[in-house]
Amino acid sequence: MEILIKAGQLILSLSILIVLHEFGHYLPARWFKTRVEKFYLFFDYKFSLFKKKIGDTEWGIGWIPLGGYVKISGMIDESMEKEQMALPPQPYEFRSKPAWQRLIIMIGGVVVNLIVGVIIYIGVLLVWGDDYVAPEDIANGYSFHEIYKEVGFVDGDDIVAINGEKIHDVGDINKTILLRGAEVVTITRAGEQLDIQLPEDIDMIAFKSSAMNGITPRFSSLIDSVIIDRPAKQAGLENGDRVIAVDGQEIAYWNEFTDAVQSRPNETLEIIVDRAGETVRAQVETDSLGTIGVSTAGLSESIVSHTDYTFMTAIPGGLKLGMNSLSDYVSQLKFLFTKKGAQSIGGFGAFGSLFSPTWDWHVFWMMTAFISIMLAFMNFLPIPALDGGHIMFLMYEIISGRKPNEKFMEYAQMAGIILLLGLLIYANGNDIVKAFF
């Protein structure tokens, strides 16, 4: 059922964004009196689920849920229909319009996706406001991955500021360090304030060490969830147990517990817990990864602050969320150019996993806003078959005063389609590999 709920949210989100994106092309095309032959949600190879002709345009829904399109007369696109292009240009065709009009038509989809993303963020702030954990509400300081300890951090340090700017939300600390060019982290330790200089390549170090969330608030050692059919459950541990020792080592915080367990894969450990004031001992066997199947409540233990927004405050707040989403997304693309990054590329399964396993409208609209921003950037890439490829060739035409050869455009379009299909197969193949292995 969870898979169906996530799939439903993904399909609805993409459907909304695809239709709005294509309207970004359709409206300026009609404004410049360019004929639009088709407007489709999803692809209609061989047949359509629904179609209706209104004026010159056939409106429909295809059966292949991999996107959507508008077919504009006189344009070399993914349909690769050469017959029309072999005929003399007509006044209503795309190729007959001035280059600046064609540029506006092609850039419309990207602009719409950016605007839609920001508008959704504004709406989310208006309806739900903003929940965050303020640094002053973290009572036990932070725990640090080994890569951070190597540059001077110590478990229990309090983070005060990054690059001299005070932290607003504890949940943004790792993102700020890894994606927003952090250089100096200001901490307090035993009442003393210190500045710790980060290595220039801390982002790549963290990524390759699987430490993208290498800085976390120190939580108590309270077990929030015990997974069925895992060693902890089989040994008798229960939700609400508080770990006090592992093989004789006293435990006060969750990171101390996970460090003690993960350093001992395939071993049997004596874990002592406090259960409603009673001391309980359990013999638990770790797996090959040093895990036993328990989790902590995490940030839900912390005090959550809330900010409500008016329409006037939601506008700059939504703009900031949109710009941060775009900046963070572009910044994290650097990780794709590594072996580990290439293996982490995901397809529809990875997208679906971003949504809530229950239908949560807050999460749905936040993810839809993010995907809209992401699609705007991806479509702007100068790859033939994407809007960015058409924009690139149009900019060449405007600057040089010469149109690219139509035969060249056909080959470029075909190369772009092959590249995108290859990426689609690779990304979804990664999802399948991860699901089974």
Coordinates of C-alpha atoms in Angstrom, one line a residue:
M1 CA 0.0 0.0 0.0
E2 CA 2.9 2.4 0.8
I3 CA 4.3 1.9 -2.7
L4 CA 0.9 2.7 -4.3
I5 CA 0.6 5.9 -2.1
K6 CA 4.1 7.1 -3.0
A7 CA 3.5 6.2 -6.7
G8 CA 0.2 8.1 -6.7
Q9 CA 1.8 11.2 -5.2
L10 CA 4.7 11.0 -7.7
I11 CA 2.4 10.7 -10.7
L12 CA 0.1 13.5 -9.5
S13 CA 3.1 15.8 -8.8
L14 CA 4.7 15.1 -12.2
S15 CA 1.4 15.5 -14.0
I16 CA 0.8 18.9 -12.5
L17 CA 4.3 20.1 -13.3
I18 CA 4.3 18.6 -16.9
V19 CA 1.0 20.3 -17.8
L20 CA 2.2 23.7 -16.4
H21 CA 5.6 23.3 -18.1
E22 CA 4.0 22.6 -21.5
F23 CA 1.6 25.6 -21.0
G24 CA 4.8 27.6 -20.7
H25 CA 5.5 26.7 -24.3
Y26 CA 1.9 26.7 -25.5
L27 CA 0.9 30.2 -24.4
P28 CA 3.7 32.2 -26.0
A29 CA 3.4 30.0 -29.1
R30 CA -0.3 31.0 -29.5
W31 CA 0.6 34.6 -28.6
F32 CA 2.9 34.7 -31.6
K33 CA 0.3 33.0 -33.7
T34 CA 2.3 29.7 -34.0
R35 CA 0.2 26.6 -34.6
V36 CA 0.3 24.0 -31.9
E37 CA -0.8 20.6 -33.3
K38 CA -0.8 18.6 -30.1
F39 CA -0.8 19.2 -26.3
Y40 CA -0.2 15.9 -24.4
L41 CA 0.2 14.7 -20.9
F42 CA 2.4 11.6 -21.2
F43 CA 3.4 10.1 -24.5
D44 CA 0.9 8.7 -27.0
Y45 CA 3.0 6.2 -29.0
K46 CA 0.6 4.4 -31.3
F47 CA -2.5 5.4 -29.3
S48 CA -4.0 7.7 -26.7
L49 CA -6.0 7.1 -23.5
F50 CA -7.9 10.3 -24.3
K51 CA -7.9 12.9 -27.1
K52 CA -10.0 15.8 -28.3
K53 CA -9.5 18.2 -31.1
I54 CA -10.2 21.9 -30.3
G55 CA -9.3 24.3 -33.1
D56 CA -5.9 23.4 -34.5
T57 CA -4.8 21.6 -31.4
E58 CA -5.3 18.0 -30.3
W59 CA -5.5 17.7 -26.5
G60 CA -4.8 14.3 -25.0
I61 CA -3.4 11.9 -22.4
G62 CA -0.9 9.3 -23.6
W63 CA -0.3 5.9 -22.1
I64 CA 3.4 6.2 -21.4
P65 CA 3.9 8.2 -18.2
L66 CA 7.4 9.5 -19.0
G67 CA 6.6 13.2 -19.5
G68 CA 4.5 15.2 -21.9
Y69 CA 4.9 17.5 -24.9
V70 CA 3.5 20.1 -27.1
K71 CA 4.0 19.6 -30.9
I72 CA 4.6 22.9 -32.5
S73 CA 4.3 23.2 -36.3
G74 CA 7.5 23.6 -38.2
M75 CA 9.8 22.6 -35.3
I76 CA 12.4 19.8 -35.2
D77 CA 11.5 18.0 -32.0
E78 CA 11.4 14.5 -30.6
S79 CA 8.7 13.4 -33.1
M80 CA 11.4 13.6 -35.9
E81 CA 8.7 14.2 -38.5
K82 CA 10.7 15.1 -41.6
E83 CA 7.8 15.3 -44.1
Q84 CA 6.5 18.6 -42.8
M85 CA 10.0 20.1 -42.7
A86 CA 10.6 19.2 -46.3
L87 CA 7.7 21.4 -47.4
P88 CA 8.0 25.2 -47.8
P89 CA 7.7 27.1 -44.5
Q90 CA 4.2 28.4 -43.6
P91 CA 3.6 31.7 -41.8
Y92 CA 2.1 29.9 -38.8
E93 CA 5.1 27.6 -38.4
F94 CA 7.8 27.9 -35.7
R95 CA 10.6 28.1 -38.2
S96 CA 9.0 31.1 -39.9
K97 CA 9.0 33.2 -36.7
P98 CA 11.8 35.6 -35.7
A99 CA 14.5 34.1 -33.5
W100 CA 13.6 36.2 -30.5
Q101 CA 10.0 34.9 -30.6
R102 CA 11.2 31.3 -31.0
L103 CA 13.5 31.9 -28.0
I104 CA 10.6 33.1 -25.8
I105 CA 8.5 30.1 -26.8
M106 CA 11.3 27.7 -25.9
I107 CA 12.3 29.3 -22.6
G108 CA 8.7 29.5 -21.4
G109 CA 8.6 26.0 -19.9
V110 CA 11.7 26.7 -17.8
V111 CA 10.4 30.0 -16.6
V112 CA 7.1 28.5 -15.6
N113 CA 8.7 25.7 -13.6
L114 CA 10.8 28.3 -11.7
I115 CA 7.8 30.5 -11.0
V116 CA 5.6 27.5 -10.0
G117 CA 8.2 26.2 -7.6
V118 CA 8.4 29.6 -5.8
I119 CA 4.6 30.0 -5.8
I120 CA 4.2 26.6 -4.2
Y121 CA 6.8 27.4 -1.5
I122 CA 4.9 30.7 -0.8
G123 CA 1.7 28.7 -0.4
V124 CA 3.3 26.1 1.9
L125 CA 4.6 28.9 4.2
L126 CA 1.1 30.5 4.2
V127 CA -0.7 27.3 5.0
W128 CA 1.7 25.4 7.2
G129 CA 4.3 27.9 8.3
D130 CA 7.8 26.8 9.1
D131 CA 8.8 24.2 11.7
Y132 CA 12.5 24.2 12.7
V133 CA 14.8 23.3 15.6
A134 CA 16.7 26.3 16.9
P135 CA 20.4 25.7 18.0
E136 CA 19.6 27.0 21.5
D137 CA 17.2 24.1 22.0
I138 CA 19.9 21.4 21.5
A139 CA 20.7 20.5 25.1
N140 CA 23.6 18.0 24.6
G141 CA 25.6 19.5 21.8
Y142 CA 26.4 17.5 18.6
S143 CA 28.0 14.3 17.6
F144 CA 30.5 14.2 14.8
H145 CA 31.7 11.7 12.2
E146 CA 35.4 10.8 12.2
I147 CA 36.1 13.1 9.3
Y148 CA 35.0 16.1 11.4
K149 CA 36.9 14.9 14.5
E150 CA 40.0 14.8 12.4
V151 CA 39.8 18.6 11.8
G152 CA 39.1 19.5 15.5
F153 CA 35.5 18.8 16.4
V154 CA 34.7 16.9 19.6
D155 CA 31.5 15.2 20.5
G156 CA 29.5 17.6 22.7
D157 CA 30.6 20.8 20.9
D158 CA 27.9 23.3 20.3
I159 CA 27.7 24.9 16.9
V160 CA 27.1 28.6 17.1
A161 CA 27.6 29.9 13.5
I162 CA 28.9 29.0 10.1
N163 CA 30.9 31.5 8.1
G164 CA 30.0 34.0 10.9
E165 CA 26.3 33.6 10.3
K166 CA 24.0 32.3 13.1
I167 CA 22.3 29.0 12.4
H168 CA 18.5 29.2 12.0
D169 CA 17.6 25.5 11.7
V170 CA 19.7 22.7 13.1
G171 CA 18.5 20.6 10.1
D172 CA 20.4 22.8 7.7
I173 CA 23.9 22.4 9.3
N174 CA 25.1 19.6 7.0
K175 CA 23.6 21.2 4.0
T176 CA 25.2 24.5 4.7
I177 CA 28.7 22.9 5.2
L178 CA 28.5 20.7 2.1
L179 CA 26.5 22.7 -0.4
R180 CA 26.9 26.3 0.5
G181 CA 30.7 26.9 0.6
A182 CA 31.2 26.8 4.4
E183 CA 34.8 27.6 5.4
V184 CA 34.7 28.3 9.2
V185 CA 32.5 26.8 11.9
T186 CA 32.2 28.6 15.2
I187 CA 31.6 26.4 18.2
T188 CA 31.5 26.6 22.0
R189 CA 33.3 24.0 24.1
A190 CA 33.4 24.2 27.9
G191 CA 32.3 27.8 27.8
E192 CA 35.0 28.8 25.3
Q193 CA 34.3 30.0 21.8
L194 CA 36.5 28.5 19.0
D195 CA 36.7 28.8 15.2
I196 CA 37.4 25.6 13.3
Q197 CA 38.7 25.9 9.7
L198 CA 37.2 23.3 7.3
P199 CA 39.3 21.8 4.5
E200 CA 38.5 23.1 1.1
D201 CA 37.4 19.6 -0.1
I202 CA 35.3 18.8 3.0
D203 CA 32.3 18.2 0.7
M204 CA 34.0 15.5 -1.3
I205 CA 35.6 14.0 1.8
A206 CA 32.1 13.7 3.5
F207 CA 30.5 12.3 0.3
K208 CA 33.1 9.6 -0.2
S209 CA 33.0 8.7 3.5
S210 CA 29.2 8.5 3.5
A211 CA 29.1 11.3 6.0
M212 CA 26.7 13.6 4.3
N213 CA 24.8 13.8 7.7
G214 CA 28.1 13.6 9.6
I215 CA 27.0 16.3 12.2
T216 CA 23.9 15.4 14.3
P217 CA 22.5 16.7 17.6
R218 CA 23.4 14.3 20.4
F219 CA 20.2 12.4 21.4
S220 CA 19.6 10.3 24.4
S221 CA 20.1 6.6 24.1
L222 CA 16.4 6.0 24.2
I223 CA 15.2 3.3 21.7
D224 CA 12.2 4.7 19.8
S225 CA 11.6 1.8 17.3
V226 CA 12.6 -1.9 17.3
I227 CA 12.3 -3.5 13.9
I228 CA 10.4 -6.9 13.6
D229 CA 12.6 -9.9 12.7
R230 CA 15.8 -8.2 13.5
P231 CA 18.4 -9.2 16.1
A232 CA 17.3 -6.5 18.7
K233 CA 13.7 -7.7 18.6
Q234 CA 14.7 -11.4 18.7
A235 CA 16.8 -10.6 21.8
G236 CA 13.9 -9.0 23.6
L237 CA 14.6 -5.3 23.3
E238 CA 11.5 -3.1 23.2
N239 CA 10.4 0.4 22.2
G240 CA 11.1 2.8 25.1
D241 CA 14.2 1.0 26.4
R242 CA 17.1 3.3 27.3
V243 CA 20.5 1.8 26.6
I244 CA 22.9 2.3 29.6
A245 CA 25.8 0.0 28.6
V246 CA 27.2 -2.2 25.8
D247 CA 29.6 -4.9 26.9
G248 CA 30.5 -3.0 30.0
Q249 CA 30.9 0.4 28.3
E250 CA 28.7 3.0 29.8
I251 CA 26.3 4.7 27.3
A252 CA 24.7 8.1 27.7
Y253 CA 24.0 9.2 24.1
W254 CA 22.8 7.6 20.9
N255 CA 26.0 8.2 19.0
E256 CA 28.0 6.4 21.7
F257 CA 25.6 3.4 21.4
T258 CA 25.8 3.2 17.6
D259 CA 29.6 3.6 17.7
A260 CA 29.9 0.7 20.2
V261 CA 27.6 -1.6 18.1
Q262 CA 28.8 -0.7 14.6
S263 CA 32.4 -1.3 15.5
R264 CA 31.6 -5.0 16.3
P265 CA 30.0 -6.6 13.2
N266 CA 29.0 -10.3 13.5
E267 CA 29.6 -10.4 17.2
T268 CA 27.3 -11.1 20.2
L269 CA 27.1 -8.1 22.6
E270 CA 25.6 -7.7 26.0
I271 CA 23.3 -4.7 25.9
I272 CA 22.0 -3.4 29.2
V273 CA 18.9 -1.2 29.1
D274 CA 16.7 0.6 31.6
R275 CA 13.1 -0.4 31.2
A276 CA 10.7 1.7 33.3
G277 CA 13.3 1.7 36.2
E278 CA 14.2 -2.0 35.8
T279 CA 17.6 -3.1 34.5
V280 CA 17.3 -5.6 31.7
R281 CA 20.2 -7.5 30.0
A282 CA 20.0 -8.8 26.4
Q283 CA 22.5 -10.8 24.3
V284 CA 22.3 -9.3 20.8
E285 CA 24.1 -10.5 17.7
T286 CA 25.1 -7.8 15.3
D287 CA 24.9 -8.3 11.5
S288 CA 27.7 -7.9 9.0
L289 CA 27.2 -4.1 9.0
G290 CA 27.2 -3.8 12.8
T291 CA 23.5 -3.1 13.1
I292 CA 20.8 -4.7 15.2
G293 CA 17.6 -3.1 14.0
V294 CA 16.8 -0.2 16.3
S295 CA 16.3 3.5 15.8
T296 CA 16.1 6.7 17.8
A297 CA 13.4 9.4 17.9
G298 CA 16.0 11.8 16.6
L299 CA 15.1 15.5 16.3
S300 CA 11.5 14.7 17.5
E301 CA 13.1 14.7 21.0
S302 CA 14.1 18.3 20.5
I303 CA 11.9 21.4 21.0
V304 CA 10.4 22.3 17.7
S305 CA 9.9 26.0 17.0
H306 CA 7.2 27.3 14.6
T307 CA 6.9 30.5 12.6
D308 CA 3.6 31.6 11.0
Y309 CA 3.7 33.7 7.8
T310 CA 1.5 36.4 6.4
F311 CA 1.1 36.9 2.7
M312 CA 3.7 39.7 2.7
T313 CA 6.2 37.6 4.7
A314 CA 5.6 34.4 2.8
I315 CA 6.6 36.0 -0.5
P316 CA 10.3 36.7 0.4
G317 CA 10.3 33.4 2.4
G318 CA 9.1 31.4 -0.6
L319 CA 11.7 33.2 -2.9
K320 CA 14.4 32.3 -0.4
L321 CA 13.3 28.7 -0.3
G322 CA 13.2 28.5 -4.1
M323 CA 16.6 30.1 -4.6
N324 CA 18.2 27.8 -1.9
S325 CA 16.6 24.7 -3.5
L326 CA 18.0 25.7 -6.9
S327 CA 21.4 26.5 -5.5
D328 CA 21.6 23.3 -3.4
Y329 CA 20.5 21.1 -6.3
V330 CA 23.1 22.6 -8.7
S331 CA 25.8 22.4 -6.0
Q332 CA 25.2 18.7 -5.3
L333 CA 25.5 17.8 -9.0
K334 CA 29.3 17.9 -8.4
F335 CA 29.0 14.6 -6.5
L336 CA 27.7 12.8 -9.7
F337 CA 31.1 13.1 -11.3
T338 CA 32.5 10.5 -9.0
K339 CA 32.2 6.7 -9.1
K340 CA 30.0 6.7 -6.0
G341 CA 27.9 9.5 -7.3
A342 CA 27.3 7.8 -10.6
Q343 CA 26.1 4.7 -8.7
S344 CA 23.7 6.9 -6.6
I345 CA 21.8 8.3 -9.6
G346 CA 18.1 7.2 -9.2
G347 CA 15.1 7.0 -11.4
F348 CA 11.4 6.9 -10.7
G349 CA 11.9 4.7 -7.7
A350 CA 14.2 7.2 -6.1
F351 CA 11.8 10.0 -6.8
G352 CA 8.9 8.1 -5.4
S353 CA 10.9 7.4 -2.2
L354 CA 11.0 11.2 -1.5
F355 CA 7.3 11.3 -0.8
S356 CA 5.6 10.3 2.4
P357 CA 4.3 6.7 2.9
T358 CA 1.0 8.3 3.9
W359 CA -0.7 11.0 1.9
D360 CA 0.7 14.1 3.5
W361 CA -0.2 17.3 1.6
H362 CA 2.5 19.3 3.3
V363 CA 5.2 16.9 2.2
F364 CA 3.5 16.5 -1.2
W365 CA 3.6 20.2 -2.0
M366 CA 7.2 20.7 -0.6
M367 CA 8.4 17.8 -2.9
T368 CA 6.4 19.2 -5.9
A369 CA 8.0 22.6 -5.4
F370 CA 11.5 21.0 -5.2
I371 CA 10.9 18.9 -8.3
S372 CA 9.6 21.9 -10.2
I373 CA 12.8 23.8 -9.5
M374 CA 14.8 20.8 -10.4
L375 CA 13.0 20.3 -13.7
A376 CA 13.6 23.9 -14.5
F377 CA 17.3 23.5 -14.2
M378 CA 17.5 20.1 -15.9
N379 CA 15.5 21.4 -18.9
F380 CA 17.8 24.4 -19.2
L381 CA 20.8 22.2 -19.7
P382 CA 22.2 22.6 -23.3
I383 CA 21.4 19.1 -24.4
P384 CA 19.6 18.6 -27.7
A385 CA 16.1 17.2 -27.2
L386 CA 15.8 19.4 -24.0
D387 CA 14.6 23.0 -24.0
G388 CA 18.1 24.0 -23.2
G389 CA 19.4 22.5 -26.5
H390 CA 16.9 24.5 -28.5
I391 CA 17.8 27.6 -26.5
M392 CA 21.5 27.0 -27.2
F393 CA 21.0 26.8 -30.9
L394 CA 18.7 29.9 -30.9
M395 CA 21.3 31.9 -29.0
Y396 CA 23.8 30.9 -31.6
E397 CA 21.4 32.1 -34.4
I398 CA 20.8 35.4 -32.7
I399 CA 24.5 36.1 -32.1
S400 CA 25.8 34.8 -35.4
G401 CA 22.8 35.8 -37.6
R402 CA 22.9 32.3 -39.1
K403 CA 20.4 29.4 -38.6
P404 CA 22.0 26.0 -37.9
N405 CA 21.6 23.6 -40.8
E406 CA 18.3 21.6 -40.5
K407 CA 20.1 18.3 -41.2
F408 CA 22.5 19.1 -38.3
M409 CA 19.6 19.9 -36.1
E410 CA 18.0 16.5 -36.9
Y411 CA 21.2 14.6 -36.0
A412 CA 21.6 16.7 -32.8
Q413 CA 18.0 16.0 -31.8
M414 CA 18.5 12.3 -32.3
A415 CA 21.8 12.3 -30.4
G416 CA 20.0 14.1 -27.5
I417 CA 17.2 11.6 -27.5
I418 CA 19.6 8.6 -27.4
L419 CA 21.5 10.3 -24.5
L420 CA 18.4 10.9 -22.5
L421 CA 17.1 7.4 -23.0
G422 CA 20.4 6.0 -22.0
L423 CA 20.4 8.1 -18.8
L424 CA 16.7 7.0 -18.1
I425 CA 17.6 3.3 -18.5
Y426 CA 20.8 3.7 -16.3
A427 CA 19.0 5.6 -13.5
N428 CA 16.1 3.2 -13.3
G429 CA 18.5 0.3 -13.6
N430 CA 20.2 1.7 -10.5
D431 CA 16.9 1.6 -8.7
I432 CA 16.4 -2.0 -9.6
V433 CA 19.9 -3.0 -8.4
K434 CA 19.4 -1.2 -5.1
A435 CA 16.0 -2.8 -4.6
F436 CA 17.4 -6.3 -5.0
F437 CA 20.9 -6.0 -3.7

